Amino acid sequence: MTTQETNQVIYTDPQPASAGDLIPVVMRLLRIFRYRKKVIFATLYCFILAGVAYYMLATRLYESSAKLLIVEQRLDRVSTMGENDGTGNTMATHRELVISPIVIKQAIRRLAPEHRIDLQGKAPQDWVKAIARNLHAKITRKTNFIDVSYRSRDPETAEAVVNAVIQSYLDFVEKNHKGTAGEIIAVLTNERGQLQESLNQKQSELQQFRKRVGHLAISSDDGVVEPMIQRAIRLNEALLDAQEKRLEAQATLASVEESVRLGKDINQQLMGIEAGLGQQMLLASMGLSSQDMQLLNEQQKKLLTAKEDLQKFATDLGPNHPRIIELRQQIQSRQEYLSTYHSGAGQRFDSLGDAMPSQAIVQMLQQSVEHAKQQEKQLLDSFKLAREEASRHSNDLVQLRMLERDVIRKESLYDSLSKKIASMDISQVQAPIKATVVREPLPNPIPVTPQLRFVAALCLLGGTFAGGLVVYVQDVLDDRFNSPEEMSAQLGVPLLAMIRKLDALPGEGFETIHTNAMPSAVETEAFRTLRTSLSLSGDVCDRILISSSEPGDGKTTISANLAVAFAQAGKRTLVIDADLRRPGFTALVNLKGQPGVSDVLASHEPPEISATPLIHQTVVEGLDILPVGLRRPNPAELLSGKAFIELLAWADSQYDRVIVDCPPVLAVSDAQIVGQLVDGAILVVRPEKNHRRSVIRAVESFQATGCRVLGVVANGLSSESAGYGYGYGYGYDDGYGHSAKESELVAQMPAAAAEYAPTPTIPFPTPPSPPSDPAVASSSQNTETTARLRPRRAG
């Protein structure tokens, strides 16, 4: 890794933020709210005051509501409340219709003057908007109900407005439907009236024409031909029958005359003679009249019935049973009767041939032929006359058919119009939408706004949110720690010491270090406080890393003064300058250019061999320094190698305290690498200079690598910092008024003894022994026994 690559550490996380990552953010926000709770309480108090003022001064509004049931009706069925297919748009349409301007205008006209208090002081053109602002309509989910509500300063007015709106809506729906249907019905009714007049005229003309031509009103659907034509047809058919009979009679006459001339028997020919030739007479003479034939049929039927009864009873009754004997006698008697009748008829027919002379038969046939000719002539004359009349009547028939078809067409059109008007009347009565008021509006004496619970909840929530927002904005705009408590709370680590701004001392090297040059000064008391905090922390703090978030925060000054303070307390202390890039500590003690850390890390020899000759003893007893050494191109690789681990282990075994001065943690990764190998890190912060987010990132950077942050040191505090809570109360013994002799004796005492020595009242003959500070004493007893390698935490 080159120097340019290590000038900046960039942490990237390709994974999305998890809930665990949000917990620190939330905790930090809660800490911010906690330490700026006064702002939140002040904002909340303002909101409460505003809420109380609003509740006391706000206009009371009263609400009245009603509920409408919308049912979609169809000609084939009526949709129920549970059916929602296709009704979603219908419900939305009618909800908008309830609060539409046209309905509101009609509702305003219905309002009485005493119910127009919401319209007072407003122009008439703004009345609709004034009503619409307080009028609401909403659809109850998955139902066909619409809730209509209105808020007013008077409960009676609210009820009146809801009633007027609902009635106007119902009238609009009815008028909109029936108005269109009524117009259509009026047009159809007018057309039907005109058609009725035309139909009556045509029917009158048809009736008069029928009277004039003598036509019978017989429907053609019955298959009946017009009477005049039917008469001519029948005469024609009768004429053809007469001609056929005449021809048959002439043929029969000719045949009989031929038989008589030849002397043949004419009995067989007489059987073919028709009734006109005396057939009934012949049959009667033979006993074959209609009465005789009817009698014969009855006897034959009785004979068949008796035979069937005999066959049916023979299976169940014996041959000697009276019923069987009776049936046999009936059958026998009827058979004898029929046999006797047929034999008598034959005898009578034979005697007829002998009795009737041939001339009489010929004469009868001649009369029949003559009668047929006369009948034929009469029918022919009648047919000719009927045919002439039908021909004359044909034009009248054509005109009559035209009139009938015209009347039929007009009647059909009239019936169609009547049916359409009837269907329109039905659909007009049954509107497609039926709206029913299922809950009437009532005046509500309890105001709906302002509501005390709502105002209180709004003030609490709004005040809390606004206070939190103000705190957050302040936190974003003022990116500084405003107090030691806030710094400690937001960083999650203790504040170890607060160091005032130190004035530069003349000289060089240790002459410029305040704890060495001015051990009794007020400024150095803070470093003793820092030393005591670390000694009494209860955790192992033998190897300490000191760093900062940014360059120029004074980490080297803190390292030097803390090292002198430890040495003054009798702790063998070693300062390792691990800032291989900008070695400020080495420059401070005038050891620049001397071999040191980088040479030990680059050496292949163990640290006890390579490091021992490079350690420099200082003018402060018990304080040694290992300078940075010669500049190397790969400082991060050197610090992350095994040699540095061995160096720290060796230093821990030889010294009571090992202080590692590292570069800023956000500038390069060297401090994070070293942080895994020490007991803890101290972060130097300048509250007036460092941004809060950078300090938080610095602490998080140490914690991300497993390094324990022992605490922070607030450095460079000025008199202006006291206004932000960074006040320091040192200097309490400046006014005790030591005499010159006492001041000289105190200056001759060791620094650790001077820290805890009581105010002297007599001159000290000799400098006192080291103090009996428990932390100092216990650590002094273990100075010679710390040459051992303790196990370290995994980085």
PDB file of C-alpha atoms in Angstrom, residues 514-725:
ATOM      1  CA  HIS A 514       3.810  21.667  30.416  1.00  0.00           C
ATOM      2  CA  THR A 515       3.798  18.705  32.829  1.00  0.00           C
ATOM      3  CA  ASN A 516       7.613  18.793  32.817  1.00  0.00           C
ATOM      4  CA  ALA A 517       8.227  22.525  32.668  1.00  0.00           C
ATOM      5  CA  MET A 518       5.306  23.613  34.883  1.00  0.00           C
ATOM      6  CA  PRO A 519       4.405  20.675  37.128  1.00  0.00           C
ATOM      7  CA  SER A 520       2.484  22.868  39.590  1.00  0.00           C
ATOM      8  CA  ALA A 521       0.578  24.914  37.013  1.00  0.00           C
ATOM      9  CA  VAL A 522      -3.165  24.720  36.709  1.00  0.00           C
ATOM     10  CA  GLU A 523      -2.928  23.552  33.094  1.00  0.00           C
ATOM     11  CA  THR A 524      -1.081  20.358  34.097  1.00  0.00           C
ATOM     12  CA  GLU A 525      -3.766  19.291  36.593  1.00  0.00           C
ATOM     13  CA  ALA A 526      -5.924  17.998  33.750  1.00  0.00           C
ATOM     14  CA  PHE A 527      -3.215  15.532  32.705  1.00  0.00           C
ATOM     15  CA  ARG A 528      -2.995  14.200  36.243  1.00  0.00           C
ATOM     16  CA  THR A 529      -6.770  13.758  36.126  1.00  0.00           C
ATOM     17  CA  LEU A 530      -6.356  11.816  32.891  1.00  0.00           C
ATOM     18  CA  ARG A 531      -3.636   9.681  34.467  1.00  0.00           C
ATOM     19  CA  THR A 532      -5.810   8.961  37.520  1.00  0.00           C
ATOM     20  CA  SER A 533      -8.836   8.084  35.331  1.00  0.00           C
ATOM     21  CA  LEU A 534      -6.801   5.504  33.472  1.00  0.00           C
ATOM     22  CA  SER A 535      -5.216   4.098  36.632  1.00  0.00           C
ATOM     23  CA  LEU A 536      -8.566   3.708  38.401  1.00  0.00           C
ATOM     24  CA  SER A 537     -10.567   2.493  35.421  1.00  0.00           C
ATOM     25  CA  GLY A 538     -10.429  -1.125  36.647  1.00  0.00           C
ATOM     26  CA  ASP A 539      -9.341  -2.440  33.223  1.00  0.00           C
ATOM     27  CA  VAL A 540      -5.867  -3.245  32.005  1.00  0.00           C
ATOM     28  CA  CYS A 541      -4.510  -0.080  30.435  1.00  0.00           C
ATOM     29  CA  ASP A 542      -0.812  -0.846  30.111  1.00  0.00           C
ATOM     30  CA  ARG A 543      -0.627  -0.324  26.380  1.00  0.00           C
ATOM     31  CA  ILE A 544      -2.460   2.794  25.296  1.00  0.00           C
ATOM     32  CA  LEU A 545      -2.989   4.154  21.795  1.00  0.00           C
ATOM     33  CA  ILE A 546      -3.524   7.890  21.429  1.00  0.00           C
ATOM     34  CA  SER A 547      -5.032   9.224  18.227  1.00  0.00           C
ATOM     35  CA  SER A 548      -7.489  11.795  16.926  1.00  0.00           C
ATOM     36  CA  SER A 549     -10.107  12.073  14.200  1.00  0.00           C
ATOM     37  CA  GLU A 550      -8.272  14.778  12.244  1.00  0.00           C
ATOM     38  CA  PRO A 551      -4.780  16.253  12.111  1.00  0.00           C
ATOM     39  CA  GLY A 552      -4.106  19.215  14.382  1.00  0.00           C
ATOM     40  CA  ASP A 553      -6.240  18.007  17.304  1.00  0.00           C
ATOM     41  CA  GLY A 554      -3.253  17.868  19.696  1.00  0.00           C
ATOM     42  CA  LYS A 555      -2.785  14.100  20.041  1.00  0.00           C
ATOM     43  CA  THR A 556       1.021  14.491  20.220  1.00  0.00           C
ATOM     44  CA  THR A 557       0.712  17.101  22.981  1.00  0.00           C
ATOM     45  CA  ILE A 558      -1.591  14.779  24.939  1.00  0.00           C
ATOM     46  CA  SER A 559       0.772  11.839  24.407  1.00  0.00           C
ATOM     47  CA  ALA A 560       3.793  13.795  25.644  1.00  0.00           C
ATOM     48  CA  ASN A 561       2.125  15.288  28.721  1.00  0.00           C
ATOM     49  CA  LEU A 562       0.427  11.998  29.680  1.00  0.00           C
ATOM     50  CA  ALA A 563       3.738  10.150  29.361  1.00  0.00           C
ATOM     51  CA  VAL A 564       5.455  12.701  31.627  1.00  0.00           C
ATOM     52  CA  ALA A 565       2.552  12.404  34.105  1.00  0.00           C
ATOM     53  CA  PHE A 566       2.907   8.617  34.231  1.00  0.00           C
ATOM     54  CA  ALA A 567       6.668   8.934  34.679  1.00  0.00           C
ATOM     55  CA  GLN A 568       6.202  11.477  37.459  1.00  0.00           C
ATOM     56  CA  ALA A 569       3.934   8.943  39.186  1.00  0.00           C
ATOM     57  CA  GLY A 570       6.813   6.425  39.200  1.00  0.00           C
ATOM     58  CA  LYS A 571       5.663   4.424  36.188  1.00  0.00           C
ATOM     59  CA  ARG A 572       8.340   3.289  33.778  1.00  0.00           C
ATOM     60  CA  THR A 573       6.871   4.606  30.573  1.00  0.00           C
ATOM     61  CA  LEU A 574       7.801   4.101  26.950  1.00  0.00           C
ATOM     62  CA  VAL A 575       6.440   6.322  24.167  1.00  0.00           C
ATOM     63  CA  ILE A 576       6.426   4.675  20.717  1.00  0.00           C
ATOM     64  CA  ASP A 577       5.983   7.124  17.868  1.00  0.00           C
ATOM     65  CA  ALA A 578       3.950   5.012  15.380  1.00  0.00           C
ATOM     66  CA  ASP A 579       3.055   7.952  13.147  1.00  0.00           C
ATOM     67  CA  LEU A 580       5.275   6.815  10.311  1.00  0.00           C
ATOM     68  CA  ARG A 581       3.885   9.438   7.976  1.00  0.00           C
ATOM     69  CA  ARG A 582       4.009  12.720   9.943  1.00  0.00           C
ATOM     70  CA  PRO A 583       5.984  11.979  13.143  1.00  0.00           C
ATOM     71  CA  GLY A 584       5.007  14.870  15.389  1.00  0.00           C
ATOM     72  CA  PHE A 585       6.248  13.349  18.666  1.00  0.00           C
ATOM     73  CA  THR A 586       9.716  12.626  17.271  1.00  0.00           C
ATOM     74  CA  ALA A 587       9.948  16.210  16.060  1.00  0.00           C
ATOM     75  CA  LEU A 588       8.767  17.473  19.441  1.00  0.00           C
ATOM     76  CA  VAL A 589      11.629  15.796  21.323  1.00  0.00           C
ATOM     77  CA  ASN A 590      14.229  16.659  18.631  1.00  0.00           C
ATOM     78  CA  LEU A 591      14.845  13.045  17.556  1.00  0.00           C
ATOM     79  CA  LYS A 592      14.011  13.485  13.906  1.00  0.00           C
ATOM     80  CA  GLY A 593      16.365  11.541  11.676  1.00  0.00           C
ATOM     81  CA  GLN A 594      17.273   9.083  14.420  1.00  0.00           C
ATOM     82  CA  PRO A 595      16.649   5.348  13.822  1.00  0.00           C
ATOM     83  CA  GLY A 596      13.563   4.007  15.527  1.00  0.00           C
ATOM     84  CA  VAL A 597      10.290   2.124  14.940  1.00  0.00           C
ATOM     85  CA  SER A 598      10.521   1.756  11.199  1.00  0.00           C
ATOM     86  CA  ASP A 599      14.055   0.344  11.533  1.00  0.00           C
ATOM     87  CA  VAL A 600      12.974  -2.154  14.203  1.00  0.00           C
ATOM     88  CA  LEU A 601      10.025  -3.287  12.033  1.00  0.00           C
ATOM     89  CA  ALA A 602      12.232  -3.605   8.975  1.00  0.00           C
ATOM     90  CA  SER A 603      14.872  -5.576  10.908  1.00  0.00           C
ATOM     91  CA  HIS A 604      14.923  -9.361  11.015  1.00  0.00           C
ATOM     92  CA  GLU A 605      16.251  -9.403  14.561  1.00  0.00           C
ATOM     93  CA  PRO A 606      14.024  -9.751  17.615  1.00  0.00           C
ATOM     94  CA  PRO A 607      12.939  -6.505  19.308  1.00  0.00           C
ATOM     95  CA  GLU A 608      15.077  -7.041  22.406  1.00  0.00           C
ATOM     96  CA  ILE A 609      18.103  -6.861  20.134  1.00  0.00           C
ATOM     97  CA  SER A 610      16.972  -4.378  17.502  1.00  0.00           C
ATOM     98  CA  ALA A 611      14.930  -2.010  19.695  1.00  0.00           C
ATOM     99  CA  THR A 612      17.045  -1.738  22.830  1.00  0.00           C
ATOM    100  CA  PRO A 613      19.852   0.329  21.307  1.00  0.00           C
ATOM    101  CA  LEU A 614      17.328   2.652  19.600  1.00  0.00           C
ATOM    102  CA  ILE A 615      15.517   3.694  22.770  1.00  0.00           C
ATOM    103  CA  HIS A 616      16.320   7.158  24.049  1.00  0.00           C
ATOM    104  CA  GLN A 617      16.174   8.106  27.695  1.00  0.00           C
ATOM    105  CA  THR A 618      14.795  11.531  28.486  1.00  0.00           C
ATOM    106  CA  VAL A 619      15.418  14.138  31.139  1.00  0.00           C
ATOM    107  CA  VAL A 620      12.292  12.853  32.882  1.00  0.00           C
ATOM    108  CA  GLU A 621      13.180   9.952  35.071  1.00  0.00           C
ATOM    109  CA  GLY A 622      11.423   6.723  34.022  1.00  0.00           C
ATOM    110  CA  LEU A 623      10.404   8.037  30.575  1.00  0.00           C
ATOM    111  CA  ASP A 624      11.918   6.532  27.430  1.00  0.00           C
ATOM    112  CA  ILE A 625      11.180   7.227  23.785  1.00  0.00           C
ATOM    113  CA  LEU A 626      11.348   5.068  20.665  1.00  0.00           C
ATOM    114  CA  PRO A 627      11.337   7.560  17.773  1.00  0.00           C
ATOM    115  CA  VAL A 628       9.683   6.923  14.443  1.00  0.00           C
ATOM    116  CA  GLY A 629      12.954   6.189  12.624  1.00  0.00           C
ATOM    117  CA  LEU A 630      13.692   6.614   8.989  1.00  0.00           C
ATOM    118  CA  ARG A 631      10.825   7.190   6.565  1.00  0.00           C
ATOM    119  CA  ARG A 632       9.526   4.043   4.861  1.00  0.00           C
ATOM    120  CA  PRO A 633       7.253   3.740   1.778  1.00  0.00           C
ATOM    121  CA  ASN A 634       4.961   1.105   3.335  1.00  0.00           C
ATOM    122  CA  PRO A 635       3.989   2.161   6.855  1.00  0.00           C
ATOM    123  CA  ALA A 636       0.685   0.245   6.952  1.00  0.00           C
ATOM    124  CA  GLU A 637       2.382  -3.024   5.987  1.00  0.00           C
ATOM    125  CA  LEU A 638       5.076  -2.483   8.611  1.00  0.00           C
ATOM    126  CA  LEU A 639       2.546  -1.877  11.384  1.00  0.00           C
ATOM    127  CA  SER A 640       0.434  -4.875  10.418  1.00  0.00           C
ATOM    128  CA  GLY A 641       3.380  -7.237  10.411  1.00  0.00           C
ATOM    129  CA  LYS A 642       4.489  -9.661  13.074  1.00  0.00           C
ATOM    130  CA  ALA A 643       7.441  -7.473  14.049  1.00  0.00           C
ATOM    131  CA  PHE A 644       5.246  -4.769  15.531  1.00  0.00           C
ATOM    132  CA  ILE A 645       3.348  -7.348  17.610  1.00  0.00           C
ATOM    133  CA  GLU A 646       6.650  -8.607  18.998  1.00  0.00           C
ATOM    134  CA  LEU A 647       7.755  -5.020  19.632  1.00  0.00           C
ATOM    135  CA  LEU A 648       4.662  -4.292  21.719  1.00  0.00           C
ATOM    136  CA  ALA A 649       5.034  -7.564  23.606  1.00  0.00           C
ATOM    137  CA  TRP A 650       8.657  -6.766  24.425  1.00  0.00           C
ATOM    138  CA  ALA A 651       7.801  -3.205  25.446  1.00  0.00           C
ATOM    139  CA  ASP A 652       4.968  -4.460  27.673  1.00  0.00           C
ATOM    140  CA  SER A 653       7.387  -6.774  29.429  1.00  0.00           C
ATOM    141  CA  GLN A 654       9.910  -3.984  30.084  1.00  0.00           C
ATOM    142  CA  TYR A 655       7.688  -1.006  30.982  1.00  0.00           C
ATOM    143  CA  ASP A 656       4.695  -0.271  33.162  1.00  0.00           C
ATOM    144  CA  ARG A 657       3.051   1.932  30.559  1.00  0.00           C
ATOM    145  CA  VAL A 658       3.453   1.868  26.798  1.00  0.00           C
ATOM    146  CA  ILE A 659       1.989   4.844  24.935  1.00  0.00           C
ATOM    147  CA  VAL A 660       1.687   4.547  21.153  1.00  0.00           C
ATOM    148  CA  ASP A 661       1.296   7.838  19.293  1.00  0.00           C
ATOM    149  CA  CYS A 662      -0.619   7.071  16.055  1.00  0.00           C
ATOM    150  CA  PRO A 663      -1.779   9.157  13.105  1.00  0.00           C
ATOM    151  CA  PRO A 664      -5.425  10.345  12.903  1.00  0.00           C
ATOM    152  CA  VAL A 665      -7.796   7.398  12.571  1.00  0.00           C
ATOM    153  CA  LEU A 666      -9.905   8.893   9.760  1.00  0.00           C
ATOM    154  CA  ALA A 667      -6.878   9.930   7.691  1.00  0.00           C
ATOM    155  CA  VAL A 668      -5.196   6.540   7.371  1.00  0.00           C
ATOM    156  CA  SER A 669      -5.735   3.013   8.610  1.00  0.00           C
ATOM    157  CA  ASP A 670      -2.554   2.846  10.771  1.00  0.00           C
ATOM    158  CA  ALA A 671      -4.409   3.628  14.008  1.00  0.00           C
ATOM    159  CA  GLN A 672      -6.958   0.870  13.351  1.00  0.00           C
ATOM    160  CA  ILE A 673      -4.172  -1.633  12.755  1.00  0.00           C
ATOM    161  CA  VAL A 674      -2.392  -0.690  15.987  1.00  0.00           C
ATOM    162  CA  GLY A 675      -5.709  -0.557  17.844  1.00  0.00           C
ATOM    163  CA  GLN A 676      -6.096  -4.327  17.549  1.00  0.00           C
ATOM    164  CA  LEU A 677      -2.834  -4.844  19.452  1.00  0.00           C
ATOM    165  CA  VAL A 678      -3.204  -2.516  22.440  1.00  0.00           C
ATOM    166  CA  ASP A 679      -5.367  -2.512  25.558  1.00  0.00           C
ATOM    167  CA  GLY A 680      -7.337   0.523  24.456  1.00  0.00           C
ATOM    168  CA  ALA A 681      -7.353   3.779  22.596  1.00  0.00           C
ATOM    169  CA  ILE A 682      -7.745   7.381  23.695  1.00  0.00           C
ATOM    170  CA  LEU A 683      -9.332   9.717  21.175  1.00  0.00           C
ATOM    171  CA  VAL A 684      -8.303  13.378  21.344  1.00  0.00           C
ATOM    172  CA  VAL A 685     -11.125  15.758  20.377  1.00  0.00           C
ATOM    173  CA  ARG A 686     -11.252  19.507  19.905  1.00  0.00           C
ATOM    174  CA  PRO A 687     -14.948  20.359  20.502  1.00  0.00           C
ATOM    175  CA  GLU A 688     -14.601  23.756  18.857  1.00  0.00           C
ATOM    176  CA  LYS A 689     -12.921  22.297  15.802  1.00  0.00           C
ATOM    177  CA  ASN A 690     -14.026  18.719  15.191  1.00  0.00           C
ATOM    178  CA  HIS A 691     -17.372  17.896  13.635  1.00  0.00           C
ATOM    179  CA  ARG A 692     -19.535  15.539  15.609  1.00  0.00           C
ATOM    180  CA  ARG A 693     -19.996  13.088  12.749  1.00  0.00           C
ATOM    181  CA  SER A 694     -16.271  12.797  12.155  1.00  0.00           C
ATOM    182  CA  VAL A 695     -15.662  12.053  15.853  1.00  0.00           C
ATOM    183  CA  ILE A 696     -18.472   9.464  15.823  1.00  0.00           C
ATOM    184  CA  ARG A 697     -16.957   7.837  12.746  1.00  0.00           C
ATOM    185  CA  ALA A 698     -13.575   7.771  14.448  1.00  0.00           C
ATOM    186  CA  VAL A 699     -14.978   5.938  17.469  1.00  0.00           C
ATOM    187  CA  GLU A 700     -16.918   3.562  15.226  1.00  0.00           C
ATOM    188  CA  SER A 701     -13.761   2.900  13.199  1.00  0.00           C
ATOM    189  CA  PHE A 702     -11.936   1.744  16.329  1.00  0.00           C
ATOM    190  CA  GLN A 703     -14.873  -0.344  17.479  1.00  0.00           C
ATOM    191  CA  ALA A 704     -15.275  -1.936  14.060  1.00  0.00           C
ATOM    192  CA  THR A 705     -11.776  -3.437  14.318  1.00  0.00           C
ATOM    193  CA  GLY A 706     -12.253  -4.677  17.874  1.00  0.00           C
ATOM    194  CA  CYS A 707     -10.313  -1.929  19.577  1.00  0.00           C
ATOM    195  CA  ARG A 708     -11.690  -0.776  22.929  1.00  0.00           C
ATOM    196  CA  VAL A 709     -12.007   2.976  23.170  1.00  0.00           C
ATOM    197  CA  LEU A 710     -11.041   3.928  26.723  1.00  0.00           C
ATOM    198  CA  GLY A 711     -12.496   7.402  26.361  1.00  0.00           C
ATOM    199  CA  VAL A 712     -12.058  10.790  24.829  1.00  0.00           C
ATOM    200  CA  VAL A 713     -10.057  13.813  25.883  1.00  0.00           C
ATOM    201  CA  ALA A 714     -11.507  17.234  25.177  1.00  0.00           C
ATOM    202  CA  ASN A 715      -8.512  19.326  24.159  1.00  0.00           C
ATOM    203  CA  GLY A 716      -7.940  22.979  23.379  1.00  0.00           C
ATOM    204  CA  LEU A 717     -10.808  24.357  25.460  1.00  0.00           C
ATOM    205  CA  SER A 718     -10.960  28.139  25.634  1.00  0.00           C
ATOM    206  CA  SER A 719     -12.964  30.516  27.758  1.00  0.00           C
ATOM    207  CA  GLU A 720     -15.697  30.548  25.100  1.00  0.00           C
ATOM    208  CA  SER A 721     -16.075  26.790  25.509  1.00  0.00           C
ATOM    209  CA  ALA A 722     -17.412  27.288  29.031  1.00  0.00           C
ATOM    210  CA  GLY A 723     -20.636  28.607  27.490  1.00  0.00           C
ATOM    211  CA  TYR A 724     -21.148  25.196  25.870  1.00  0.00           C
ATOM    212  CA  GLY A 725     -20.717  23.262  29.122  1.00  0.00           C
TER     213      GLY A 725
END
